[in-house]
XYZ file of C-alpha atoms in Angstrom:
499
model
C -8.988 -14.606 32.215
C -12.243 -14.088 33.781
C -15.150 -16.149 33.004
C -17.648 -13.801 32.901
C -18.994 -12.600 29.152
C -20.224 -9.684 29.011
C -23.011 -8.473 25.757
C -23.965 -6.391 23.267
C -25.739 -6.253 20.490
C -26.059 -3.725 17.481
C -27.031 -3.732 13.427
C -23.768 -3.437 11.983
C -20.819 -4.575 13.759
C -17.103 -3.752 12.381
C -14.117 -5.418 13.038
C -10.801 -3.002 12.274
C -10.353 0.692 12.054
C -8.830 1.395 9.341
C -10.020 3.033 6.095
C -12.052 -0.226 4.666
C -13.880 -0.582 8.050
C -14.327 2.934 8.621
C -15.634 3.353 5.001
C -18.086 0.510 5.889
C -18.777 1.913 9.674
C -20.139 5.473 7.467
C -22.042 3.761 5.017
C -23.791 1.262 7.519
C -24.788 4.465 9.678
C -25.914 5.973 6.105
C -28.202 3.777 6.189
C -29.723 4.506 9.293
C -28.125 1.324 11.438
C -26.279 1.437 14.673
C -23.089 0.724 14.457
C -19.843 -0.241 16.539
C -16.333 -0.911 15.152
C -13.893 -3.175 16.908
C -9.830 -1.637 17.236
C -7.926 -4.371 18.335
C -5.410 -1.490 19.378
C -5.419 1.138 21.601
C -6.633 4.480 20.630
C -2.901 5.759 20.610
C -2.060 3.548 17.386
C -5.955 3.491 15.807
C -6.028 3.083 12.418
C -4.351 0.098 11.031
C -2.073 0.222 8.473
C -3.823 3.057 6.759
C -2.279 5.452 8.837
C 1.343 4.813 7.727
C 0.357 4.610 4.136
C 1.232 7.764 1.538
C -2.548 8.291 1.020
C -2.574 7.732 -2.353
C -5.580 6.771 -4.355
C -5.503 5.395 -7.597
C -9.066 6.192 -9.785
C -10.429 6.330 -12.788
C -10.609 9.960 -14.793
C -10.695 11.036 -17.786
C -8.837 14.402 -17.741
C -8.535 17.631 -15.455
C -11.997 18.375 -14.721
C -12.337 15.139 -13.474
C -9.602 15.644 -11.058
C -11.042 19.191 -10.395
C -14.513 17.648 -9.156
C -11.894 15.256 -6.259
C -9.630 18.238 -5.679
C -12.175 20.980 -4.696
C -10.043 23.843 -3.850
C -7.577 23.181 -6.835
C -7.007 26.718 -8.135
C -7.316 27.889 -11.767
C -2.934 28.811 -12.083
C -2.822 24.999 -10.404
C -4.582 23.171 -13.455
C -2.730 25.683 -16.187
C 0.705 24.568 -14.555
C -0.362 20.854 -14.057
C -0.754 17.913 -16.858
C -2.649 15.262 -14.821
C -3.347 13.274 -18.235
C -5.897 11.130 -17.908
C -6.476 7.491 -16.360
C -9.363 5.622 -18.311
C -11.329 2.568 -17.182
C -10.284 0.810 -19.478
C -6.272 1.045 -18.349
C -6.771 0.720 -14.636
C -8.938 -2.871 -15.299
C -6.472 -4.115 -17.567
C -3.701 -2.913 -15.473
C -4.976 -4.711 -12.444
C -5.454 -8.180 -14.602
C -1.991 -7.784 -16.484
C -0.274 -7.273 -13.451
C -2.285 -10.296 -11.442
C -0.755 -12.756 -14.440
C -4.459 -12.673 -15.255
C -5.475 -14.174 -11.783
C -7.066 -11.155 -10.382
C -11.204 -11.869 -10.241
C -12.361 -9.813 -13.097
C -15.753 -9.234 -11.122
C -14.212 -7.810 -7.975
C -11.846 -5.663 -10.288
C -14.332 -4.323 -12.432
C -16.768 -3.450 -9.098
C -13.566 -1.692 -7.855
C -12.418 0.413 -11.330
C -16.449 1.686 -12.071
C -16.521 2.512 -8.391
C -13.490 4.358 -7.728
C -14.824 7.704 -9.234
C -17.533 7.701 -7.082
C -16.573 6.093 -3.627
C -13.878 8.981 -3.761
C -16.410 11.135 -4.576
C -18.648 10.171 -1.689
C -15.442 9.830 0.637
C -14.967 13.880 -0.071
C -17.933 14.029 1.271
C -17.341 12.004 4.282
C -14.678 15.319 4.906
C -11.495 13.537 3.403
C -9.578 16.008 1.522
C -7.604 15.594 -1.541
C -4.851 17.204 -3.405
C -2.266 16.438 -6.276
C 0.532 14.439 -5.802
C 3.158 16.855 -6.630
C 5.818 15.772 -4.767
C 5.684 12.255 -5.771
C 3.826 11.708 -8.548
C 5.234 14.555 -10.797
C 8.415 16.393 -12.587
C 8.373 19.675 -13.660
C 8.611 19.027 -17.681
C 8.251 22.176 -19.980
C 6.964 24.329 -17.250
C 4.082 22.024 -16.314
C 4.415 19.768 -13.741
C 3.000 16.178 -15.338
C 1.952 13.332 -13.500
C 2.784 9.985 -14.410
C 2.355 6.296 -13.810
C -1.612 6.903 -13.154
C -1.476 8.220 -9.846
C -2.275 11.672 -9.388
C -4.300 12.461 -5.884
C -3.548 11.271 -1.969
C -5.319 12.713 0.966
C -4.435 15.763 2.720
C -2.153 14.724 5.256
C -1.316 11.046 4.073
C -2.781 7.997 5.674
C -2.788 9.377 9.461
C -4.590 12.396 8.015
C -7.290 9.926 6.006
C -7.954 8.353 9.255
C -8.236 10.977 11.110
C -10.895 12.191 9.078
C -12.692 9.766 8.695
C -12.706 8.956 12.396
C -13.954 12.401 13.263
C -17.113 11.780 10.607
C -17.282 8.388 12.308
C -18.239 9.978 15.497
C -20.346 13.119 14.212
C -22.659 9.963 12.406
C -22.909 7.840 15.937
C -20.432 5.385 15.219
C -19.276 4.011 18.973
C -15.143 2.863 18.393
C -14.384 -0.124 20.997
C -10.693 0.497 21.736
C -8.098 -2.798 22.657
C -10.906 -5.109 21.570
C -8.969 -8.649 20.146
C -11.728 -10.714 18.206
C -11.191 -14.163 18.854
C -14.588 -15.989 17.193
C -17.118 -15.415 14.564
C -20.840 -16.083 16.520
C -22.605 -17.833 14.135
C -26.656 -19.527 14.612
C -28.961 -21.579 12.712
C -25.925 -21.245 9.679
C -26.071 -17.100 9.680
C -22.853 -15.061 11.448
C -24.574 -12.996 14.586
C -21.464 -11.326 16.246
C -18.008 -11.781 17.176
C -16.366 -13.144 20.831
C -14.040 -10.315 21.629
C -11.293 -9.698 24.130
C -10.443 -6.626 26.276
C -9.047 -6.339 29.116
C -9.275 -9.917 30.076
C -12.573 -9.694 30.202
C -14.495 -11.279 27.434
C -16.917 -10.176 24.927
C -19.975 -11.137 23.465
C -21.025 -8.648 20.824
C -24.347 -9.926 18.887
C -24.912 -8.222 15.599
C -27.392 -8.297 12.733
C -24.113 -8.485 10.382
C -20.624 -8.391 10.604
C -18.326 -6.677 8.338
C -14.336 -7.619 8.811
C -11.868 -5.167 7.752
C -8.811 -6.333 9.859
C -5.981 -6.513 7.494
C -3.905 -9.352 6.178
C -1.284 -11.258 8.200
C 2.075 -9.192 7.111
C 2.455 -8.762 11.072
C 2.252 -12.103 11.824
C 5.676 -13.400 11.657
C 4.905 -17.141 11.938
C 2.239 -17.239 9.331
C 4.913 -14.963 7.086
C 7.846 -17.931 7.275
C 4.682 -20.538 6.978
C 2.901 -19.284 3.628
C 5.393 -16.459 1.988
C 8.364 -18.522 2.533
C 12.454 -18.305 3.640
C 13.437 -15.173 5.626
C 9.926 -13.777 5.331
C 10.108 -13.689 9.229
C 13.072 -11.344 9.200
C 11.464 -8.903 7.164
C 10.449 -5.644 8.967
C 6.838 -4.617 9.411
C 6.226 -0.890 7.537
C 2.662 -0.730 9.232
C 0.477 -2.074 12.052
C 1.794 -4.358 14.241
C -1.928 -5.695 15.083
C -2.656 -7.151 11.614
C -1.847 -10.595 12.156
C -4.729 -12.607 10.649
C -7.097 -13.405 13.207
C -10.126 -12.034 11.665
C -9.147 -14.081 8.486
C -8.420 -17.197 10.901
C -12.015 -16.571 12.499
C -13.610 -16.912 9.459
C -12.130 -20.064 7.872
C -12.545 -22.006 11.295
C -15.898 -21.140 10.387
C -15.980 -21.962 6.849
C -15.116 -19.283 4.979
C -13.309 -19.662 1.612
C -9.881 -18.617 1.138
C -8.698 -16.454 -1.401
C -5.749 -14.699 -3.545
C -2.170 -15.128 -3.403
C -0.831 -16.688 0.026
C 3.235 -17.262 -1.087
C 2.946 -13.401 -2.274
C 2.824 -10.012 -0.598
C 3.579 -5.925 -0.791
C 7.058 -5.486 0.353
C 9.645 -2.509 -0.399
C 12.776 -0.949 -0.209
C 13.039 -0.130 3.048
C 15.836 1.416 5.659
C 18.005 -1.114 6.873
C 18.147 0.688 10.699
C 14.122 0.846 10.524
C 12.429 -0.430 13.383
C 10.879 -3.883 13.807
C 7.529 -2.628 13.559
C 5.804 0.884 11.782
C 6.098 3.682 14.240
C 4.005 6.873 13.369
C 6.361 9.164 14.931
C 9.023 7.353 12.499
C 7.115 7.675 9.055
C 8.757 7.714 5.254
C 11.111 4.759 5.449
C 10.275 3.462 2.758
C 13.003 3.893 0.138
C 10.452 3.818 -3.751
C 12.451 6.316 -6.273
C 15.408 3.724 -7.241
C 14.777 4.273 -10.531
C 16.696 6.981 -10.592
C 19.912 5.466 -9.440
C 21.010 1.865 -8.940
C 20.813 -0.989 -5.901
C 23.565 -2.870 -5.460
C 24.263 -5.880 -2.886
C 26.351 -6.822 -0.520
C 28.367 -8.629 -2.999
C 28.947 -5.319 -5.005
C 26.487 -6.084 -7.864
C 23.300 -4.825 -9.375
C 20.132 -7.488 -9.393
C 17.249 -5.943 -10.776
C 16.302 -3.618 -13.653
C 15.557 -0.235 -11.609
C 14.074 1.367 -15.046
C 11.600 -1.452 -15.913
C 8.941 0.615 -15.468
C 7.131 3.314 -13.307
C 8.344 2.890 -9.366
C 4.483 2.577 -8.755
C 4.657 -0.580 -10.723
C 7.341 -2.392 -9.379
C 8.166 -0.905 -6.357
C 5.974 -3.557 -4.425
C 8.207 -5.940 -6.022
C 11.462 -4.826 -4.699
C 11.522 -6.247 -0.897
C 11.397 -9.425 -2.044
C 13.956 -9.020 -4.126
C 16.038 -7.631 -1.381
C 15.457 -10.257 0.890
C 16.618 -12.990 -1.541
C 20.347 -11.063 -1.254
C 23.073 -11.905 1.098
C 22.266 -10.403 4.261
C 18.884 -9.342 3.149
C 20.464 -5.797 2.718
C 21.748 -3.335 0.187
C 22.180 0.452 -1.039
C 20.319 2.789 -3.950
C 22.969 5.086 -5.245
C 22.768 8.339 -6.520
C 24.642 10.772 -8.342
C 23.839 14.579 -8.001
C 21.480 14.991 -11.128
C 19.268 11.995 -10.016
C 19.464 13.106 -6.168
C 18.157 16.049 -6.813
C 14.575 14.324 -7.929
C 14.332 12.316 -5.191
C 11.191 13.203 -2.926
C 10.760 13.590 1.019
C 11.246 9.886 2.213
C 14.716 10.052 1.358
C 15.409 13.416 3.481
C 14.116 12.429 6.558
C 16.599 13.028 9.475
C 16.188 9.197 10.281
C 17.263 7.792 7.234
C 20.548 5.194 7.056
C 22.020 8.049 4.294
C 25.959 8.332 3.074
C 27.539 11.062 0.769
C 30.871 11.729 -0.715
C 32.265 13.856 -3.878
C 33.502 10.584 -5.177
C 32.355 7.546 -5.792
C 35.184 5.895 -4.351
C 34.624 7.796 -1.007
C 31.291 7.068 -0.967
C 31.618 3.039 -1.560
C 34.504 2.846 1.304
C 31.592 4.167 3.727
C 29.855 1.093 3.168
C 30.083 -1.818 5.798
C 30.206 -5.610 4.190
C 29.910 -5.177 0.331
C 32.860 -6.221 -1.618
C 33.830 -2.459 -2.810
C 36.135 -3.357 -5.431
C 33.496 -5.530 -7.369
C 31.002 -2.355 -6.597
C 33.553 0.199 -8.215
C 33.883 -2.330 -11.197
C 29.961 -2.365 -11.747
C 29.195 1.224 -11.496
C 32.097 2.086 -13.917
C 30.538 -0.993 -16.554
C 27.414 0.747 -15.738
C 28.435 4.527 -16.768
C 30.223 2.935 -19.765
C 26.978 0.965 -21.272
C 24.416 4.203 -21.297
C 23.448 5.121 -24.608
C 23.363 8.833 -23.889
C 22.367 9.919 -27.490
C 18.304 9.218 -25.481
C 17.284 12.380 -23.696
C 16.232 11.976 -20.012
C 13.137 12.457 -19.001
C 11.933 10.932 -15.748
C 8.312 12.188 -16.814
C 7.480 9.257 -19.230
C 9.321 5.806 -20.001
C 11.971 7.480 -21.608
C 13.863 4.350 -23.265
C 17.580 5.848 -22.536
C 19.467 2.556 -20.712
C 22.104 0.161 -20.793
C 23.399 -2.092 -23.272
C 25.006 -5.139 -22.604
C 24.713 -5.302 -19.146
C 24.000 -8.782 -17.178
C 20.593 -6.773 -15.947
C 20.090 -3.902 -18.335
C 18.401 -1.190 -17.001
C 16.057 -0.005 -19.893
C 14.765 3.737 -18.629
C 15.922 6.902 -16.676
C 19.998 5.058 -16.863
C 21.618 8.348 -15.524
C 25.264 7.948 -15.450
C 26.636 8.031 -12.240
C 29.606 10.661 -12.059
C 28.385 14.090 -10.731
C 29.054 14.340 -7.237
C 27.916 14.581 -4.508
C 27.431 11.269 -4.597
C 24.110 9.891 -1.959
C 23.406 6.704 -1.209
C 20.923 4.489 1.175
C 21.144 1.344 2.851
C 18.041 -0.762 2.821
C 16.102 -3.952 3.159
C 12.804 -5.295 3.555
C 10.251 -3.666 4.610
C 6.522 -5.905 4.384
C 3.555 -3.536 3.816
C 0.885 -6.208 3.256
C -0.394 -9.858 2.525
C -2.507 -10.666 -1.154
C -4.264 -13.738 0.290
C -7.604 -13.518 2.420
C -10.998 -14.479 2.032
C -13.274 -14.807 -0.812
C -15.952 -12.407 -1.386
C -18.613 -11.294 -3.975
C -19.087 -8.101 -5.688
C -21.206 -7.295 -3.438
C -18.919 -8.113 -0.930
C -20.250 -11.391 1.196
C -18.299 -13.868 2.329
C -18.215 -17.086 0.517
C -17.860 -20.289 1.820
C -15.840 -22.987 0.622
C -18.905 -24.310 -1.437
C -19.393 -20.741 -2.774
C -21.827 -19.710 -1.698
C -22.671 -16.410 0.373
C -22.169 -17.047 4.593
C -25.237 -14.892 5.966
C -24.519 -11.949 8.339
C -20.996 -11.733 7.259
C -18.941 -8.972 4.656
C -15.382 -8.169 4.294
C -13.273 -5.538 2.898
C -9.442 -4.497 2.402
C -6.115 -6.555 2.714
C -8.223 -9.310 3.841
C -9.613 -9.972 0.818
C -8.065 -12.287 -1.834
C -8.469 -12.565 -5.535
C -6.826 -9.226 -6.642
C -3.119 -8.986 -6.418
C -0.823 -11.615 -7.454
C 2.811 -10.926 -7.609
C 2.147 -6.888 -8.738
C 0.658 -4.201 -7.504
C 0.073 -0.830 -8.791
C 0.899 1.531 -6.189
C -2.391 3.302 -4.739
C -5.062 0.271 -5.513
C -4.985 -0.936 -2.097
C -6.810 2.424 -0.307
C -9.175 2.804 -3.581
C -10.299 -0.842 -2.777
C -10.477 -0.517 0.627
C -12.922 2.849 0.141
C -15.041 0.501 -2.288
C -15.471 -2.478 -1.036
C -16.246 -1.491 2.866
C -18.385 1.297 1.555
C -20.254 -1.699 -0.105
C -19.724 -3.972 2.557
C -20.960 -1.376 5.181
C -24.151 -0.355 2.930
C -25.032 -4.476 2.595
C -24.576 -5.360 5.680
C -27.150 -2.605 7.033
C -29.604 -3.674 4.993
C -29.397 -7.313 6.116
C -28.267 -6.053 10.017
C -31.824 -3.932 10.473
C -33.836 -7.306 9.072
C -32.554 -9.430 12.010
């Protein structure tokens, strides 16, 4: 490497690119300061793992107008023929504590539920455009189509298209993006952070800076760390998103300090295709396999082994890869039966995906390569027999028709499996991100490990600890990300122009 260091220096300096750190990179050049963000990839795979997400938001509304002031182009004939419901305060917060086991900081989660309406708001703005989840967050119920589970609105496009606008308002606003820059150090003088060390291209970095706002992602990419903190097997599981979030930034700032946060034995993981690649891949999007509730997973050894109907997928789908992973061989299959095939939503007709079909149930089970298929016939015949069927289906709401008697019951949506075609798809784990991090304020400074606030230095997204544990409700993680680095990027302007 060469010795020489090259410098720089700026107001705000950002270290990711993905929607927390651009969120922060806007609101720091809102506020008038110059501004350069750090992408530890090339421009090629920008973005971090934002860009492979669904680009779902979860926010707080309180009924069709409110989704009608997001969704600016939603058309009169779109909100008669749509029942978004509404999503109060009140739920969200006590959703995000429930589901944390009551962990979850109740000051960062009430910052990020009375700021959702507004930082998506101000995003729309920025030129991100939303629009109704119809596709995946709906069934068509009575002629409307009604939204459940309290998501209702992703971005135009999904994650790459959240990015992409957001980079494109990046640059219009002055932001510089530093391509295939790795951070290595947090700069830090007379006890206040004043840059990062930075490599690129062998050649290495000095970049001074009035403040610093990281927004680098967890360590879900960092396959050492996973076996180290989340446990056995964790380092076989497949990556859904970046392959650059591997927890340096987080490592940067505990060597210098920094308190550490959240839930480090516990992460995001899914249902995921068992012939996925080792690592996300843009061009290979929608592995993910999140709609089991409307068939069964079996394993290997021909059996069920969770309750696919214990809630809304957005609930427990982030659940489901560890569960998965604790099978023999880390691997299994979601079946479906015509009726519940038929509701199933574009990640599961992608040309890639691992995908088997027969007109019986016995054809489709002798497709399958190491389950025990006489076991796997037995339990989807025990299943079939235990529905109580007098409970009308209705995927739209927790509709209470399931099993009885059942080693795992499954307690919603229990379609009987006996209209063919038959479908089914192998899958295993697929990580999407870490819950553990670094502890921050509301106002989203870094603490140290005596609590109190490290000058110079902010963070925002799956870096930050204290607000999953165990559960997450599907579309938090992009809301929070929007919230904190706009907060993060609006702080550390103020404090970045005083230097």
């Amino acid at each position: 490497m060469s010795a020489a260091v090259e410098q720089e220096t700026v107001d705000v300096l950002v270290v990711g690119a993905g929607n927390a750190a651009l969120c922060a990179a806007l609101a720091a050049a809102e506020q008038g300061a110059s501004v350069l963000v750090l992408e530890r990839a090339p421009e090629a795979a920008r973005g971090g793992n934002s860009a492979y997400t669904g680009g779902a938001f979860r926010v707080a509304y309180e009924g069709a107008q409110d989704i009608a002031r997001l969704v600016t182009d939603l058309s009169e004939d779109e909100l008669a023929r749509s029942d978004f419901g509404a999503y109060p305060a009140s739920q969200f917060f006590d959703e995000l504590i429930e589901m944390s086991g009551l962990r979850a900081d109740p000051d960062l989660v009430e910052v990020l539920v009375n700021n959702s309406f507004e930082t998506l708001q101000w995003m729309r703005s920025q030129g991100v455009r939303f629009i109704p989840i119809h596709g995946r967050q709906s069934f068509l119920v009575d002629g409307k189509h009604k939204f459940w589970g309290g998501l209702t609105i992703e971005v135009s496009g999904g994650g790459a298209g959240l990015v992409e606008s957001l980079f494109t308002r990046a640059q219009r606003q002055g932001v510089r993006i530093a391509y295939d820059h790795k951070m290595t150090e947090l700069l830090v003088e007379n006890g206040a952070v004043c840059g990062v060390v930075a490599v690129h291209n062998g050649q290495v970095r000095q970049l001074r800076a009035g403040a610093v706002v990281l927004a680098a992602g967890g360590f879900h990419a960092n396959t050492e760390w996973r076996a180290r903190y989340l446990g056995t097997n964790w380092d076989l599981a497949k990556v859904r998103g970046s392959r650059y979030n591997t927890g340096l930034a987080i490592q940067a700032a505990l060597n210098k300090g920094a308190r550490a946060a959240g839930h480090w034995t516990a992460c995001h993981s899914v249902f995921y295709d068992a012939n996925a690649p080792e690592f996300g891949d843009p061009a290979l999007l929608n592995q993910q396999k999140n709609y089991f509730n409307l068939g069964v997973v079996v394993n290997t050894l021909g059996e069920r082994f969770v309750n696919e109907g214990e809630n809304f997928r957005n609930y427990t789908y982030s659940r489901m890869g560890a569960a998965i992973l604790k099978q023999p061989g880390g691997r299994g299959w979601q079946i479906f039966d015509a009726q519940g095939a038929a509701l199933l939503p574009d990640e599961y007709r992608i040309r890639h995906a691992t995908r088997y079909q027969s007109d019986t149930l016995e054809g489709l089970v002798a497709q399958f390569e190491g389950v025990d298929k006489a076991q796997l016939l037995r339990t989807l015949r025990e299943f079939n027999a235990a529905i109580d069927r007098s409970v009308p289906f209705n995927p739209a709401v927790l509709d209470g028709r399931r099993t009885q008697g059942l080693t795992i019951d499954k307690t919603n949506w229990a379609l009987p499996l006996e209209q063919g075609p038959f479908v089914a798809f192998e899958v295993s784990c697929g990580i999407t991100c870490t819950y553990a991090g670094l502890s921050i304020t509301p106002q989203a400074e870094v603490l140290d490990e005596e609590g109190r606030p490290m000058p110079g230095l902010y963070a925002a997204g799956e870096m930050v600890g204290g607000l999953y544990y165990t559960k997450y409700p599907g579309g938090a993680g992009l809301t929070s990300g929007s919230v904190f680095g706009r907060i993060a990027g609006t702080q550390a302007a103020r404090h970045g122009r005083t230097q």
